[in-house]
């Protein structure tokens, strides 16, 4: 890919850029305060009581001291400060007089659920209309895209008047679903008019997004994508979802080829509710079927995707952090020329950053849609230590703090990022993801971070040992002394040096902290264990978690640390071999 337009971060802000960044940051905070100061949350939250008192007689739009009051008096908040206000949306009936202007003006456009990465109960949020929609970072232009996104939702929240008249219906859904619906004005009331339609530039009918069964969701999307020779882009939530689809295609290759040849929809599970919308869009194409048959299934040869879709140039998905372990296998399937694009760094709560350069899956620039502040991870944290973007230093670790148009708070995001410089165009910090703050393994002798776990996997994931595709970890207490346990999915066969895997893992762990070696020598800590799960286990985990939490499986993540005892038991039952 050409590097003509590549942005190279600078290591420190110039005085001019620092001024620009300060003015922009102040403007955004001023607008957020003015927009949300009269909401129920802003008027009643105990977290904002000192701030309310300080600005009681001030002009929030023009008095500069309001900004310093906010930064001085509003502490970082967590979900518990938000929960009592959101719970009003769970009341039945949900009365408009009790929820209008709750966290932002008017009513939410959707209520997203967090994907409960850590195994805890999903958090619910309220998202409001955004005049300026989220736009992705720099990317390649494509004309025909296979968009693999769910459009399904749970029973909507009906907001009613005192007389029972419905004022609005708020879908409960994935954040990506809600954002797409809001930005494209795809209301749930008009879904039926789109079900049999293929939107311009897409390849599968709208109804495909209402398949909840994960395996069938992937296979029906795969069917329409395989049938289309003009595909230039594939867009899905995570790179592991792309690999899930490749494995499903491999399993059902003959069925998919037959369906393309005959123009039929296979009898996959739980698709009867959309079959009548899918069938008119599936047309017999014996020539395409013969072509695919000659090429073979995804793992028959490297660069398979380029042969199947000659015009394919872009795979768009989240693929940083622990998801990066699936990138080597995805690259084999895609071949060397197709760009893998990580569009943004986001969570259910907010958008944190956009990719800095197309094709660079690890580097992001802080988003300027709302306000992202930062806590320095090197010291004891208090709300007086919340830093502005212009205060950051290259090379240091920070925890993002978010204030958005969805609520006048300073919400702590449970991530840690490393600033590596600043955007020379506007001074915004450039960063890389480091780890989840709440996905750490705490052992009696040491703390193991998500970044540590990834480095350990990289140490033993080698062709001559075992090639890891995905992993998750637990505290393994099956035998004493306790140790760090890995569940891994692999590609290919075990290598000739597979017996060295546990020692390699331990050696890599010791490089993160000498305390591991000390604990090992005193028999407080054992060699890490490595259990290989059956093929498709992690895809089934996403399906199982998606069905059990009623969140779309395409939104489910495999956590780096598996804390839920039921999930640990479920995973252990699917172990194929232990190294």
XYZ file of C-alpha atoms in Angstrom:
579
model
C 0.000 0.000 0.000
C 1.249 3.460 -0.817
C 2.600 5.493 2.115
C 2.190 8.863 0.412
C -0.543 9.911 2.877
C 0.909 8.214 5.935
C 0.706 10.351 9.084
C 3.799 10.174 11.298
C 3.187 11.153 14.946
C 5.362 13.850 16.500
C 6.863 13.188 19.947
C 5.872 16.496 21.554
C 3.382 19.307 20.920
C 4.533 22.570 19.425
C 3.267 25.728 21.188
C 0.951 26.354 18.233
C -0.548 22.848 18.357
C -0.921 23.047 22.131
C -2.960 26.242 21.719
C -5.117 24.678 19.006
C -5.712 21.569 21.125
C -6.624 23.590 24.217
C -9.126 25.721 22.320
C -10.703 22.663 20.700
C -10.908 20.758 23.995
C -12.457 23.731 25.785
C -14.996 24.209 22.992
C -16.118 20.592 23.150
C -16.480 20.601 26.941
C -18.376 23.899 26.825
C -20.833 22.470 24.284
C -21.341 19.269 26.302
C -22.058 21.202 29.490
C -24.485 23.560 27.744
C -26.321 20.662 26.075
C -26.741 18.479 29.160
C -26.744 20.777 32.198
C -30.549 20.732 32.445
C -31.008 16.959 32.242
C -32.369 14.948 35.168
C -28.956 13.403 35.747
C -27.169 16.766 35.814
C -29.780 18.284 38.138
C -29.906 15.398 40.605
C -26.673 13.373 40.577
C -24.723 13.608 43.835
C -21.534 13.426 41.770
C -22.387 16.839 40.304
C -23.649 18.591 43.450
C -20.528 20.728 44.022
C -20.398 21.621 40.340
C -24.055 22.662 40.298
C -23.504 24.933 43.275
C -20.412 26.532 41.718
C -22.104 27.415 38.422
C -25.539 28.320 39.822
C -25.472 31.917 38.589
C -23.009 31.547 35.701
C -23.478 31.658 31.939
C -22.383 28.141 31.040
C -21.922 29.006 27.376
C -19.688 32.041 27.831
C -18.172 32.027 31.312
C -14.736 30.395 31.031
C -14.646 29.586 34.756
C -17.356 26.960 34.200
C -14.769 24.759 32.491
C -12.343 24.952 35.403
C -15.243 24.334 37.809
C -16.096 21.126 35.946
C -12.487 19.905 35.931
C -11.993 20.818 39.578
C -15.263 19.605 41.065
C -16.564 16.670 39.007
C -14.876 13.396 40.002
C -14.363 10.378 37.734
C -17.489 8.230 37.865
C -18.349 4.597 37.298
C -21.492 2.750 36.300
C -22.960 2.769 39.802
C -23.453 6.549 39.692
C -25.353 6.094 36.447
C -27.384 2.988 37.293
C -30.205 4.568 39.411
C -31.040 6.978 36.613
C -30.974 4.349 33.909
C -33.160 1.970 35.950
C -36.101 4.250 35.196
C -36.041 2.867 31.634
C -36.616 -0.618 33.090
C -39.823 0.435 34.829
C -43.052 -0.954 33.409
C -44.793 1.070 32.299
C -41.932 3.349 31.308
C -43.490 6.780 31.603
C -42.294 9.661 29.439
C -42.692 12.087 32.358
C -40.061 10.074 34.269
C -37.479 9.424 31.544
C -37.588 12.359 29.141
C -34.337 14.364 29.294
C -32.917 11.764 31.663
C -29.240 11.862 30.641
C -29.415 14.013 27.510
C -32.226 15.973 25.861
C -35.305 14.053 24.682
C -35.346 10.218 24.543
C -32.594 7.716 23.660
C -32.383 6.384 20.120
C -31.316 2.974 21.457
C -30.242 1.154 24.585
C -27.055 -0.821 24.022
C -25.697 -3.595 26.203
C -22.043 -4.019 26.998
C -20.664 -7.372 25.812
C -19.774 -8.349 29.406
C -16.194 -9.185 28.478
C -15.202 -9.899 32.057
C -18.076 -12.311 32.606
C -20.110 -9.887 34.710
C -23.702 -8.952 33.981
C -24.099 -6.722 30.949
C -24.349 -3.015 31.661
C -27.099 -1.033 29.983
C -26.610 2.440 28.579
C -28.782 5.086 26.972
C -27.630 6.541 23.660
C -29.119 9.705 22.213
C -29.408 11.299 18.796
C -26.061 12.540 17.535
C -26.252 15.451 15.048
C -22.785 14.633 13.747
C -22.586 10.851 13.193
C -19.499 8.803 13.959
C -17.314 8.609 10.873
C -14.532 6.012 10.525
C -10.884 6.896 10.058
C -9.017 6.823 6.724
C -9.745 3.794 4.574
C -9.950 2.548 0.992
C -13.119 3.213 -0.984
C -15.129 0.135 -1.916
C -18.275 -0.125 -3.994
C -19.602 -3.563 -2.973
C -19.339 -4.675 0.653
C -20.359 -7.796 2.503
C -21.620 -6.206 5.723
C -21.980 -8.805 8.470
C -23.863 -6.925 11.144
C -26.844 -7.915 13.223
C -29.931 -5.697 13.047
C -31.853 -7.676 15.659
C -32.976 -6.278 18.983
C -34.663 -7.379 22.173
C -38.180 -6.335 23.089
C -38.101 -2.546 22.771
C -38.778 -0.168 25.635
C -42.157 1.465 25.012
C -42.203 4.945 26.505
C -45.785 5.942 27.238
C -47.785 8.926 28.465
C -49.922 8.798 31.620
C -52.839 7.716 29.419
C -50.874 4.836 27.889
C -50.150 6.382 24.493
C -46.787 5.243 23.088
C -44.468 8.219 22.635
C -41.460 6.309 21.316
C -40.111 2.756 21.090
C -36.452 2.320 22.033
C -34.696 -0.808 20.743
C -32.412 -2.715 23.125
C -29.560 -3.942 20.958
C -25.832 -4.040 20.304
C -24.144 -0.643 20.176
C -23.018 -1.192 16.573
C -26.612 -2.061 15.642
C -27.981 1.008 17.379
C -25.424 3.325 15.793
C -26.143 2.010 12.295
C -29.885 2.267 12.828
C -29.663 5.814 14.175
C -27.293 7.086 11.495
C -29.313 5.574 8.634
C -32.733 6.299 10.173
C -33.618 2.586 10.113
C -36.457 2.559 12.639
C -37.751 -0.729 14.012
C -41.232 0.227 12.788
C -40.030 0.154 9.158
C -37.945 -3.056 9.339
C -40.523 -5.069 7.448
C -40.188 -2.833 4.392
C -36.489 -3.698 4.138
C -36.446 -7.397 4.981
C -36.301 -8.723 1.423
C -34.168 -5.852 0.124
C -30.452 -5.829 -0.566
C -29.287 -2.334 0.255
C -27.224 -0.581 -2.431
C -23.595 -1.650 -2.280
C -24.330 -4.713 -0.116
C -24.618 -8.410 -1.034
C -27.056 -10.013 1.440
C -30.714 -9.218 2.154
C -31.512 -7.076 5.179
C -33.214 -10.111 6.773
C -29.834 -11.840 7.137
C -29.124 -9.465 10.006
C -32.019 -10.974 11.975
C -30.529 -14.470 12.202
C -29.608 -14.960 15.855
C -28.040 -18.419 15.607
C -24.333 -17.627 15.262
C -23.372 -20.484 12.952
C -26.333 -19.855 10.654
C -25.702 -16.096 10.731
C -22.166 -16.692 9.433
C -23.139 -19.321 6.883
C -25.986 -17.350 5.282
C -23.757 -14.288 5.034
C -21.059 -16.532 3.579
C -23.501 -17.947 1.034
C -24.443 -14.556 -0.411
C -20.856 -13.336 -0.242
C -19.495 -16.395 -2.060
C -22.161 -16.036 -4.727
C -21.120 -12.462 -5.522
C -18.007 -12.013 -7.679
C -17.977 -8.209 -7.281
C -17.184 -8.051 -3.552
C -14.546 -5.413 -2.809
C -14.863 -5.225 0.967
C -15.870 -7.394 3.913
C -16.943 -5.661 7.114
C -17.640 -7.367 10.437
C -17.156 -6.708 14.130
C -13.999 -8.674 14.969
C -11.283 -10.463 12.997
C -12.084 -13.621 14.953
C -15.600 -13.483 13.467
C -14.014 -13.527 10.014
C -12.034 -16.630 10.970
C -15.155 -18.213 12.485
C -16.818 -17.746 9.120
C -13.883 -19.305 7.276
C -14.079 -22.420 9.464
C -17.838 -22.642 8.913
C -17.354 -22.330 5.154
C -14.806 -25.142 5.330
C -17.293 -27.339 7.204
C -20.217 -26.661 4.848
C -18.320 -26.177 1.575
C -20.277 -28.783 -0.393
C -23.610 -27.481 0.893
C -22.749 -23.887 0.012
C -21.563 -24.810 -3.488
C -24.733 -26.827 -4.089
C -26.913 -23.919 -2.963
C -25.151 -21.508 -5.314
C -25.477 -24.009 -8.152
C -29.201 -24.550 -7.599
C -30.221 -21.143 -6.217
C -31.527 -22.560 -2.935
C -31.251 -21.650 0.747
C -29.855 -24.536 2.830
C -31.677 -25.911 5.872
C -29.439 -24.272 8.436
C -30.691 -23.957 12.003
C -33.093 -21.233 13.120
C -33.544 -19.388 9.832
C -37.176 -20.246 9.120
C -38.319 -16.791 10.266
C -36.336 -15.138 7.436
C -36.366 -17.837 4.758
C -39.130 -16.211 2.707
C -37.031 -13.032 2.458
C -33.822 -14.851 1.547
C -35.124 -17.191 -1.158
C -36.102 -14.553 -3.771
C -32.558 -13.145 -3.582
C -30.744 -16.444 -4.161
C -30.356 -17.208 -7.873
C -28.955 -20.340 -9.490
C -25.437 -19.773 -10.832
C -23.842 -23.042 -12.050
C -20.885 -21.160 -13.550
C -20.015 -19.532 -10.206
C -20.436 -22.877 -8.426
C -18.000 -24.535 -10.863
C -15.538 -21.706 -10.383
C -15.653 -22.046 -6.600
C -15.377 -25.806 -6.832
C -12.148 -25.462 -8.791
C -10.735 -23.033 -6.215
C -11.616 -25.195 -3.214
C -12.466 -24.299 0.439
C -10.708 -21.575 2.491
C -7.790 -23.615 3.827
C -7.005 -25.417 0.583
C -4.425 -22.814 -0.450
C -2.920 -19.512 0.820
C -4.487 -16.357 -0.571
C -7.818 -18.116 -1.032
C -9.919 -14.938 -0.651
C -8.115 -13.158 -3.492
C -8.971 -16.027 -5.842
C -12.604 -16.192 -4.723
C -13.123 -12.422 -4.949
C -10.631 -10.943 -7.461
C -11.769 -7.389 -6.615
C -11.475 -7.780 -2.838
C -9.180 -5.147 -1.370
C -10.357 -4.486 2.190
C -11.264 -6.410 5.351
C -12.656 -4.065 8.007
C -12.800 -5.332 11.593
C -11.505 -4.801 15.113
C -8.187 -6.620 15.276
C -5.960 -4.994 17.894
C -5.038 -6.191 21.381
C -5.820 -9.844 22.028
C -7.724 -10.039 18.741
C -4.364 -9.666 17.001
C -3.634 -13.354 17.629
C -6.068 -14.194 14.799
C -4.353 -11.868 12.310
C -1.682 -14.315 11.015
C -4.307 -16.902 10.077
C -6.524 -14.225 8.520
C -3.556 -13.011 6.511
C -2.984 -16.528 5.159
C -6.604 -16.706 3.985
C -6.558 -13.178 2.532
C -3.148 -13.185 0.907
C -0.581 -10.379 1.052
C -2.349 -7.607 -0.878
C -5.723 -7.233 0.842
C -5.666 -4.443 3.437
C -6.837 -5.282 6.959
C -8.415 -2.139 8.349
C -9.102 -1.500 12.056
C -11.471 1.483 11.779
C -11.638 2.652 15.349
C -11.025 1.980 18.973
C -14.335 2.032 20.789
C -16.399 0.502 23.568
C -20.104 0.472 24.336
C -19.703 3.618 26.418
C -18.044 5.792 23.777
C -15.747 6.208 20.793
C -12.182 6.664 22.030
C -10.106 6.795 18.855
C -9.906 6.298 15.099
C -7.168 4.537 13.200
C -4.343 6.896 12.306
C -3.377 5.244 9.009
C -5.264 2.727 6.907
C -3.599 -0.659 7.233
C -2.034 0.085 10.620
C -4.213 -2.005 12.942
C -2.590 -0.947 16.218
C -2.277 2.863 16.132
C -5.122 5.286 16.839
C -5.650 9.007 17.254
C -7.973 10.217 20.026
C -11.472 10.944 18.722
C -12.690 14.540 18.898
C -16.427 13.768 18.762
C -16.948 14.210 22.508
C -14.319 14.654 25.235
C -11.685 12.130 26.261
C -9.566 12.972 29.312
C -6.970 10.771 30.979
C -5.733 9.416 34.301
C -2.008 8.786 34.656
C -1.550 5.096 35.463
C 1.773 5.601 37.248
C 0.470 7.140 40.439
C -2.350 7.177 42.967
C -5.444 8.423 41.145
C -7.736 11.223 42.291
C -10.114 13.394 40.296
C -7.686 16.278 40.614
C -5.232 14.254 38.551
C -7.450 13.993 35.463
C -5.307 15.222 32.586
C -6.244 16.991 29.373
C -4.995 15.780 25.999
C -2.358 18.521 25.894
C -0.896 17.322 29.237
C 0.031 13.826 28.067
C 3.560 12.554 27.537
C 4.739 10.196 24.850
C 5.534 6.730 26.173
C 3.315 6.871 29.275
C 0.261 4.758 30.152
C -3.156 6.339 30.753
C -6.746 5.354 31.533
C -9.341 7.163 29.361
C -12.069 9.228 31.025
C -15.094 9.948 28.846
C -17.632 12.783 28.827
C -20.123 12.477 25.964
C -23.318 13.936 24.633
C -25.016 10.909 26.289
C -24.357 12.185 29.818
C -22.548 14.905 31.758
C -20.171 12.656 33.633
C -16.494 11.719 33.678
C -16.858 8.023 33.037
C -13.843 5.795 33.679
C -13.159 3.410 30.793
C -11.624 0.137 32.003
C -8.815 0.244 29.446
C -5.191 1.293 29.553
C -3.601 2.948 26.508
C -0.043 4.000 25.760
C 0.496 7.397 24.172
C 3.170 7.236 21.459
C 2.996 10.806 20.183
C 0.681 13.443 18.738
C -1.072 14.006 15.419
C 0.884 16.724 13.563
C -2.342 17.990 11.968
C -4.252 18.897 15.128
C -2.196 17.873 18.171
C -4.530 15.065 19.261
C -2.760 12.245 21.149
C -1.789 9.147 19.171
C -1.959 5.917 21.157
C -1.928 2.150 21.146
C -4.092 -0.145 23.205
C -2.234 -1.712 26.138
C -4.697 -3.809 28.113
C -8.042 -4.047 29.847
C -7.753 -2.616 33.333
C -10.266 -5.046 34.822
C -8.964 -8.146 33.005
C -5.939 -8.842 35.121
C -5.005 -12.019 36.917
C -4.097 -11.293 40.497
C -1.967 -14.017 42.061
C -0.641 -13.921 45.614
C 2.819 -13.046 44.357
C 2.177 -10.871 41.279
C -0.258 -9.163 38.941
C -0.474 -10.473 35.360
C -1.870 -7.960 32.853
C -3.527 -8.609 29.531
C -0.410 -7.323 27.774
C 1.652 -9.868 29.741
C -0.667 -12.664 28.652
C -0.344 -11.708 25.005
C 3.450 -11.675 25.233
C 3.443 -15.144 26.790
C 1.249 -16.567 24.021
C 3.494 -15.027 21.385
C 6.470 -16.758 23.021
C 5.123 -20.289 22.551
C 2.984 -19.730 19.441
C 5.507 -20.895 16.850
C 5.409 -23.256 13.904
C 7.785 -25.705 15.615
C 5.708 -25.716 18.848
C 2.042 -24.900 18.310
C 0.388 -22.099 16.294
C -2.204 -20.366 18.482
C -5.228 -18.826 16.839
C -7.104 -17.597 19.933
C -6.717 -17.952 23.678
C -8.220 -17.246 27.050
C -6.797 -17.763 30.530
C -7.775 -18.828 34.051
C -6.134 -19.305 37.414
C -5.484 -23.057 37.260
C -6.015 -24.537 40.706
C -6.529 -28.169 39.686
C -3.203 -29.081 41.270
C -0.892 -27.391 43.715
C 0.863 -25.086 43.387
C -1.646 -22.944 41.496
C -0.572 -21.492 38.185
C -1.639 -19.619 35.095
C -3.773 -21.737 32.758
C -4.266 -21.213 29.012
C -7.108 -22.520 26.865
C -5.973 -22.211 23.232
C -7.321 -22.972 19.788
C -4.678 -23.891 17.241
C -4.133 -24.145 13.516
C -2.237 -27.005 11.930
C -0.545 -29.832 13.807
C 1.613 -29.891 16.905
C 5.239 -29.049 16.118
C 8.306 -31.149 16.924
C 9.169 -28.948 19.914
C 5.712 -28.911 21.456
C 7.044 -30.281 24.749
C 8.861 -26.984 25.291
C 5.631 -24.929 25.208
C 5.096 -24.707 28.970
C 8.718 -23.817 29.644
C 8.619 -21.153 26.900
C 5.473 -19.734 28.478
C 7.081 -19.610 31.903
C 10.263 -17.986 30.594
C 8.190 -15.286 28.882
C 6.197 -14.743 32.068
C 9.366 -14.277 34.099
C 10.441 -11.483 31.735
C 7.341 -9.554 32.877
C 8.195 -9.928 36.594
C 10.959 -11.594 38.581
C 8.361 -12.429 41.214
C 7.207 -15.387 39.091
C 10.623 -17.028 39.289
C 10.824 -16.413 43.045
C 7.347 -17.920 43.534
C 8.271 -20.891 41.362
C 11.465 -21.544 43.315
C 9.495 -21.544 46.567
C 6.802 -23.836 45.091
C 4.175 -21.097 45.355
C 3.655 -21.052 41.589
C 3.805 -23.786 38.953
C 4.609 -23.969 35.256
C 1.758 -22.513 33.189
C -0.655 -25.105 31.814
C -1.779 -25.175 28.190
C -4.992 -26.931 27.182
C -5.953 -27.196 23.514
C -9.687 -27.019 22.882
C -11.590 -28.710 20.077
C -11.861 -26.863 16.721
C -14.697 -24.358 16.736
C -14.844 -24.129 20.547
C -14.312 -20.384 20.750
C -16.860 -19.774 18.005
C -19.301 -21.927 19.974
C -18.426 -19.947 23.115
C -19.424 -16.704 21.394
C -22.661 -18.334 20.263
C -23.333 -19.756 23.758
C -22.596 -16.457 25.472
C -24.610 -14.560 22.893
C -27.643 -16.798 23.395
C -27.361 -16.891 27.193
C -27.065 -13.095 27.475
C -29.325 -12.370 24.476
C -26.614 -10.255 22.891
C -25.824 -10.978 19.236
C -23.005 -13.517 18.968
C -21.157 -11.287 16.504
C -20.794 -8.767 19.347
C -19.441 -11.287 21.855
C -15.749 -11.243 22.659
C -13.534 -13.981 23.968
C -12.037 -12.397 27.094
C -8.330 -12.670 27.757
C -9.234 -13.694 31.302
C -12.152 -16.059 31.901
C -13.584 -15.301 35.356
C -17.082 -16.776 35.153
C -17.030 -20.256 36.820
C -19.721 -21.570 34.451
C -17.716 -20.402 31.438
C -14.573 -22.005 32.870
C -16.412 -25.306 33.329
C -17.894 -25.035 29.837
C -14.429 -24.490 28.359
C -12.839 -27.332 30.330
C -15.402 -29.758 28.935
C -14.149 -29.032 25.425
C -10.457 -29.677 25.967
C -8.982 -31.962 23.331
C -5.496 -32.369 24.728
C -3.207 -30.858 27.336
C 0.458 -30.116 26.733
